[in-house]
PDB file of C-alpha atoms in Angstrom:
ATOM      1  CA  LEU A   1     191.476  93.522 105.383  1.00 63.00           C
ATOM      2  CA  HIS A   2     190.536  90.668 103.963  1.00 78.00           C
ATOM      3  CA  ASP A   3     193.405  88.202 104.266  1.00 89.00           C
ATOM      4  CA  LEU A   4     192.360  86.993 107.833  1.00 93.00           C
ATOM      5  CA  SER A   5     195.648  85.413 108.960  1.00 93.00           C
ATOM      6  CA  ARG A   6     197.320  88.745 108.656  1.00 93.00           C
ATOM      7  CA  VAL A   7     194.579  90.698 110.100  1.00 92.00           C
ATOM      8  CA  GLN A   8     194.488  88.360 113.316  1.00 92.00           C
ATOM      9  CA  SER A   9     198.193  88.694 113.215  1.00 93.00           C
ATOM     10  CA  ASN A  10     198.186  92.189 113.335  1.00 92.00           C
ATOM     11  CA  ILE A  11     195.376  93.050 115.884  1.00 92.00           C
ATOM     12  CA  ALA A  12     196.951  90.217 118.091  1.00 93.00           C
ATOM     13  CA  GLN A  13     200.053  91.690 118.211  1.00 93.00           C
ATOM     14  CA  GLY A  14     198.506  94.779 119.440  1.00 91.00           C
ATOM     15  CA  HIS A  15     195.922  92.925 121.714  1.00 90.00           C
ATOM     16  CA  ASN A  16     198.951  91.483 123.566  1.00 91.00           C
ATOM     17  CA  LYS A  17     201.120  94.637 123.849  1.00 92.00           C
ATOM     18  CA  ILE A  18     197.887  96.072 125.891  1.00 90.00           C
ATOM     19  CA  CYS A  19     197.544  93.054 128.003  1.00 89.00           C
ATOM     20  CA  SER A  20     201.438  92.976 128.833  1.00 90.00           C
ATOM     21  CA  GLU A  21     201.803  96.798 129.610  1.00 91.00           C
ATOM     22  CA  LEU A  22     198.284  97.031 131.072  1.00 91.00           C
ATOM     23  CA  ASP A  23     199.395  94.308 133.312  1.00 87.00           C
ATOM     24  CA  GLY A  24     196.837  91.548 132.049  1.00 80.00           C
ATOM     25  CA  TYR A  25     194.074  93.784 131.035  1.00 86.00           C
ATOM     26  CA  GLN A  26     191.818  92.140 128.123  1.00 85.00           C
ATOM     27  CA  PRO A  27     190.237  94.640 126.007  1.00 87.00           C
ATOM     28  CA  LYS A  28     186.777  93.784 124.739  1.00 87.00           C
ATOM     29  CA  SER A  29     186.280  96.209 122.281  1.00 89.00           C
ATOM     30  CA  PHE A  30     187.746  97.107 118.870  1.00 91.00           C
ATOM     31  CA  VAL A  31     187.492 100.370 117.081  1.00 90.00           C
ATOM     32  CA  PRO A  32     189.627  99.919 113.448  1.00 89.00           C
ATOM     33  CA  HIS A  33     191.796 102.432 112.226  1.00 85.00           C
ATOM     34  CA  GLN A  34     189.577 105.177 110.461  1.00 84.00           C
ATOM     35  CA  ASN A  35     186.494 103.074 110.899  1.00 84.00           C
ATOM     36  CA  SER A  36     187.661 100.697 108.197  1.00 84.00           C
ATOM     37  CA  TRP A  37     186.210  97.171 108.684  1.00 88.00           C
ATOM     38  CA  SER A  38     185.518  94.205 106.891  1.00 90.00           C
ATOM     39  CA  GLU A  39     183.949  90.449 107.833  1.00 91.00           C
ATOM     40  CA  THR A  40     187.380  89.243 107.948  1.00 93.00           C
ATOM     41  CA  VAL A  41     188.213  91.614 110.782  1.00 92.00           C
ATOM     42  CA  ALA A  42     185.299  90.865 112.895  1.00 93.00           C
ATOM     43  CA  THR A  43     185.974  86.923 112.518  1.00 94.00           C
ATOM     44  CA  ALA A  44     189.484  87.864 113.536  1.00 93.00           C
ATOM     45  CA  LEU A  45     188.062  89.768 116.451  1.00 94.00           C
ATOM     46  CA  GLN A  46     185.228  86.560 117.162  1.00 94.00           C
ATOM     47  CA  ASN A  47     188.468  84.300 117.371  1.00 93.00           C
ATOM     48  CA  LEU A  48     190.438  87.230 119.980  1.00 92.00           C
ATOM     49  CA  ASN A  49     187.341  86.736 122.008  1.00 91.00           C
ATOM     50  CA  TYR A  50     186.058  90.521 121.598  1.00 92.00           C
ATOM     51  CA  ASP A  51     182.741  91.391 122.402  1.00 92.00           C
ATOM     52  CA  VAL A  52     181.911  94.459 120.435  1.00 92.00           C
ATOM     53  CA  ILE A  53     183.356  95.992 117.006  1.00 93.00           C
ATOM     54  CA  SER A  54     182.516  99.704 116.291  1.00 91.00           C
ATOM     55  CA  ALA A  55     183.028 101.370 113.281  1.00 89.00           C
ATOM     56  CA  SER A  56     181.439 103.483 111.067  1.00 84.00           C
ATOM     57  CA  VAL A  57     178.048 103.564 109.222  1.00 81.00           C
ATOM     58  CA  ASP A  58     179.363 105.549 106.570  1.00 82.00           C
ATOM     59  CA  GLU A  59     181.801 102.110 106.173  1.00 84.00           C
ATOM     60  CA  GLY A  60     179.013  99.776 106.013  1.00 85.00           C
ATOM     61  CA  MET A  61     178.435  98.464 109.428  1.00 88.00           C
ATOM     62  CA  GLU A  62     175.057  98.159 110.666  1.00 88.00           C
ATOM     63  CA  PHE A  63     173.637  97.746 114.037  1.00 88.00           C
ATOM     64  CA  ASP A  64     173.496  94.082 115.058  1.00 89.00           C
ATOM     65  CA  SER A  65     173.576  93.141 118.653  1.00 86.00           C
ATOM     66  CA  SER A  66     172.960  89.314 117.675  1.00 89.00           C
ATOM     67  CA  GLN A  67     176.507  89.141 116.074  1.00 90.00           C
ATOM     68  CA  ASN A  68     179.862  87.691 117.549  1.00 91.00           C
ATOM     69  CA  PRO A  69     180.921  90.144 118.110  1.00 93.00           C
ATOM     70  CA  MET A  70     178.366  92.312 118.351  1.00 92.00           C
ATOM     71  CA  ARG A  71     178.214  95.159 115.650  1.00 92.00           C
ATOM     72  CA  MET A  72     177.624  98.885 117.272  1.00 90.00           C
ATOM     73  CA  PRO A  73     178.804 101.179 114.436  1.00 90.00           C
ATOM     74  CA  GLN A  74     179.064 104.917 115.373  1.00 90.00           C
ATOM     75  CA  GLN A  75     176.154 106.856 114.081  1.00 88.00           C
ATOM     76  CA  THR A  76     177.413 110.755 115.341  1.00 92.00           C
ATOM     77  CA  ALA A  77     180.265 112.047 116.830  1.00 93.00           C
ATOM     78  CA  THR A  78     180.840 115.110 119.351  1.00 95.00           C
ATOM     79  CA  ALA A  79     183.016 116.964 116.531  1.00 95.00           C
ATOM     80  CA  THR A  80     184.018 115.806 112.714  1.00 92.00           C
ATOM     81  CA  TYR A  81     187.295 115.899 111.285  1.00 89.00           C
ATOM     82  CA  ARG A  82     187.494 118.728 107.775  1.00 91.00           C
ATOM     83  CA  ASP A  83     190.410 120.667 106.095  1.00 93.00           C
ATOM     84  CA  GLY A  84     192.579 119.613 109.015  1.00 91.00           C
ATOM     85  CA  GLY A  85     190.898 120.566 111.925  1.00 90.00           C
ATOM     86  CA  TRP A  86     188.181 119.366 114.276  1.00 92.00           C
ATOM     87  CA  ILE A  87     184.733 120.979 114.057  1.00 94.00           C
ATOM     88  CA  ALA A  88     182.439 120.619 116.863  1.00 95.00           C
ATOM     89  CA  VAL A  89     179.152 119.346 116.185  1.00 97.00           C
ATOM     90  CA  PRO A  90     176.384 120.953 118.392  1.00 97.00           C
ATOM     91  CA  PRO A  91     174.803 118.973 120.641  1.00 97.00           C
ATOM     92  CA  ALA A  92     171.083 119.673 119.393  1.00 97.00           C
ATOM     93  CA  ASP A  93     172.226 118.254 115.864  1.00 97.00           C
ATOM     94  CA  ILE A  94     174.030 114.993 117.650  1.00 96.00           C
ATOM     95  CA  LEU A  95     170.232 114.489 119.859  1.00 96.00           C
ATOM     96  CA  ALA A  96     168.962 114.912 115.975  1.00 96.00           C
ATOM     97  CA  SER A  97     171.042 112.147 114.481  1.00 95.00           C
ATOM     98  CA  CYS A  98     170.488 109.965 117.517  1.00 93.00           C
ATOM     99  CA  GLN A  99     166.932 110.772 117.057  1.00 95.00           C
ATOM    100  CA  ALA A 100     167.031 109.452 113.329  1.00 94.00           C
ATOM    101  CA  THR A 101     168.848 106.051 114.134  1.00 90.00           C
ATOM    102  CA  HIS A 102     166.480 105.431 116.742  1.00 90.00           C
ATOM    103  CA  ILE A 103     163.506 106.018 114.157  1.00 92.00           C
ATOM    104  CA  ALA A 104     165.423 103.814 111.551  1.00 89.00           C
ATOM    105  CA  GLY A 105     164.886 101.352 114.023  1.00 88.00           C
ATOM    106  CA  ASP A 106     168.381 101.162 115.432  1.00 86.00           C
ATOM    107  CA  GLU A 107     168.890  99.875 119.013  1.00 82.00           C
ATOM    108  CA  ALA A 108     171.164 102.337 119.978  1.00 86.00           C
ATOM    109  CA  CYS A 109     172.964 105.489 118.727  1.00 90.00           C
ATOM    110  CA  VAL A 110     176.677 105.107 119.415  1.00 91.00           C
ATOM    111  CA  ILE A 111     178.450 108.645 119.712  1.00 93.00           C
ATOM    112  CA  MET A 112     182.289 109.377 119.149  1.00 90.00           C
ATOM    113  CA  ALA A 113     184.343 111.803 120.907  1.00 89.00           C
ATOM    114  CA  HIS A 114     187.853 111.728 120.415  1.00 87.00           C
ATOM    115  CA  PRO A 115     190.646 113.222 123.183  1.00 89.00           C
ATOM    116  CA  GLN A 116     192.245 115.412 120.808  1.00 90.00           C
ATOM    117  CA  GLU A 117     188.604 117.617 120.649  1.00 92.00           C
ATOM    118  CA  PHE A 118     189.047 118.597 124.129  1.00 91.00           C
ATOM    119  CA  GLU A 119     192.250 118.710 124.435  1.00 91.00           C
ATOM    120  CA  GLN A 120     192.447 121.179 121.391  1.00 92.00           C
ATOM    121  CA  GLY A 121     189.248 123.265 122.935  1.00 92.00           C
ATOM    122  CA  LYS A 122     186.797 122.369 119.856  1.00 94.00           C
ATOM    123  CA  VAL A 123     184.731 120.491 122.152  1.00 95.00           C
ATOM    124  CA  SER A 124     184.158 121.220 125.746  1.00 94.00           C
ATOM    125  CA  LEU A 125     182.683 119.509 129.318  1.00 93.00           C
ATOM    126  CA  ARG A 126     180.094 122.106 129.150  1.00 95.00           C
ATOM    127  CA  ASP A 127     178.998 120.902 125.658  1.00 95.00           C
ATOM    128  CA  LEU A 128     178.788 117.171 126.896  1.00 93.00           C
ATOM    129  CA  ALA A 129     177.017 118.577 129.710  1.00 95.00           C
ATOM    130  CA  ILE A 130     174.519 120.214 127.314  1.00 96.00           C
ATOM    131  CA  LEU A 131     174.169 116.748 125.024  1.00 95.00           C
ATOM    132  CA  LYS A 132     173.740 114.986 128.233  1.00 94.00           C
ATOM    133  CA  ARG A 133     171.022 117.066 129.368  1.00 95.00           C
ATOM    134  CA  LEU A 134     169.245 116.792 125.773  1.00 96.00           C
ATOM    135  CA  LEU A 135     169.824 112.967 125.576  1.00 94.00           C
ATOM    136  CA  ASP A 136     168.357 112.397 128.982  1.00 94.00           C
ATOM    137  CA  GLU A 137     165.362 114.907 128.631  1.00 95.00           C
ATOM    138  CA  ASP A 138     164.448 112.791 125.235  1.00 94.00           C
ATOM    139  CA  GLY A 139     164.840 109.495 127.301  1.00 93.00           C
ATOM    140  CA  TRP A 140     168.101 107.908 126.334  1.00 92.00           C
ATOM    141  CA  THR A 141     169.861 106.207 128.795  1.00 89.00           C
ATOM    142  CA  SER A 142     174.543 105.977 128.344  1.00 86.00           C
ATOM    143  CA  ARG A 143     176.022 102.937 128.771  1.00 83.00           C
ATOM    144  CA  THR A 144     179.930 101.811 127.598  1.00 81.00           C
ATOM    145  CA  PHE A 145     180.399  98.645 125.526  1.00 80.00           C
ATOM    146  CA  SER A 146     181.336  96.520 128.286  1.00 75.00           C
ATOM    147  CA  LYS A 147     178.148  97.427 129.952  1.00 78.00           C
ATOM    148  CA  VAL A 148     176.178  96.547 126.532  1.00 75.00           C
ATOM    149  CA  ALA A 149     178.068  93.569 126.456  1.00 71.00           C
ATOM    150  CA  VAL A 150     176.502  92.092 129.747  1.00 68.00           C
ATOM    151  CA  LYS A 151     173.843  89.592 128.862  1.00 56.00           C
ATOM    152  CA  PRO A 152     170.986  89.292 131.700  1.00 53.00           C
ATOM    153  CA  ASP A 153     172.510  87.117 133.661  1.00 51.00           C
ATOM    154  CA  HIS A 154     175.573  88.926 133.885  1.00 45.00           C
ATOM    155  CA  SER A 155     178.156  87.388 131.427  1.00 48.00           C
ATOM    156  CA  THR A 156     178.959  88.702 128.357  1.00 47.00           C
ATOM    157  CA  PRO A 157     179.821  86.576 124.945  1.00 44.00           C
ATOM    158  CA  HIS A 158     183.231  85.985 126.543  1.00 40.00           C
ATOM    159  CA  GLN A 159     184.556  87.378 129.531  1.00 36.00           C
ATOM    160  CA  ASN A 160     182.945  90.760 131.143  1.00 32.00           C
ATOM    161  CA  GLN A 161     186.038  92.858 131.218  1.00 30.00           C
ATOM    162  CA  GLN A 162     186.581  96.585 130.667  1.00 31.00           C
ATOM    163  CA  GLN A 163     187.307  98.251 127.583  1.00 33.00           C
ATOM    164  CA  HIS A 164     190.396 100.069 126.620  1.00 32.00           C
ATOM    165  CA  GLN A 165     190.477 102.245 123.791  1.00 32.00           C
ATOM    166  CA  HIS A 166     192.091 105.328 122.524  1.00 34.00           C
ATOM    167  CA  GLN A 167     188.875 106.860 120.935  1.00 40.00           C
ATOM    168  CA  HIS A 168     185.674 106.928 123.704  1.00 44.00           C
ATOM    169  CA  ARG A 169     182.683 106.022 122.532  1.00 50.00           C
ATOM    170  CA  GLN A 170     179.328 105.927 124.119  1.00 54.00           C
ATOM    171  CA  HIS A 171     176.435 103.384 123.251  1.00 56.00           C
ATOM    172  CA  LEU A 172     172.825 105.295 124.214  1.00 59.00           C
ATOM    173  CA  LYS A 173     169.759 103.251 124.086  1.00 63.00           C
ATOM    174  CA  LYS A 174     166.513 105.368 123.941  1.00 62.00           C
ATOM    175  CA  LYS A 175     164.029 104.394 126.971  1.00 60.00           C
ATOM    176  CA  ALA A 176     160.478 102.980 126.054  1.00 55.00           C
ATOM    177  CA  ALA A 177     158.169 105.034 126.448  1.00 54.00           C
ATOM    178  CA  PRO A 178     155.684 104.851 129.606  1.00 51.00           C
TER     179      PRO A 178
END
């Protein structure tokens, strides 16, 4: 994770494969394997014109939208992986985690959801509907990373393109109180 040339080469290989297989699509957000990251990874992503990196707060990443790429750590998830399997996180616990990140001063709450959680029946669409309702009632809005990367003038730090990931992360922002 610390040799810039090697890290950038590895990321570029995956990036180029995505671009070639998806007809020129340009990924703009990056989630490192097992949420492991370093400043070297962030520098490689900056060199490859990525807008967002999202690792785990457990890996030392702090939310910082002023960095390039933006640091948007995952603060909570719809399920956790323990003892060889996925265990659903109750929607109320996810909301509590988002509220805690807001109180701590983070600009947003990033929730991770893996497709296999749903495929294996550990998390349901009903769970998501409940979570969405709880978040809405608490004043949160939902955006994808690609929408967060858009500046007020509708540009991104590079080019505004849709993200492509095997993991889906939702960025939530607390609305200002009326």
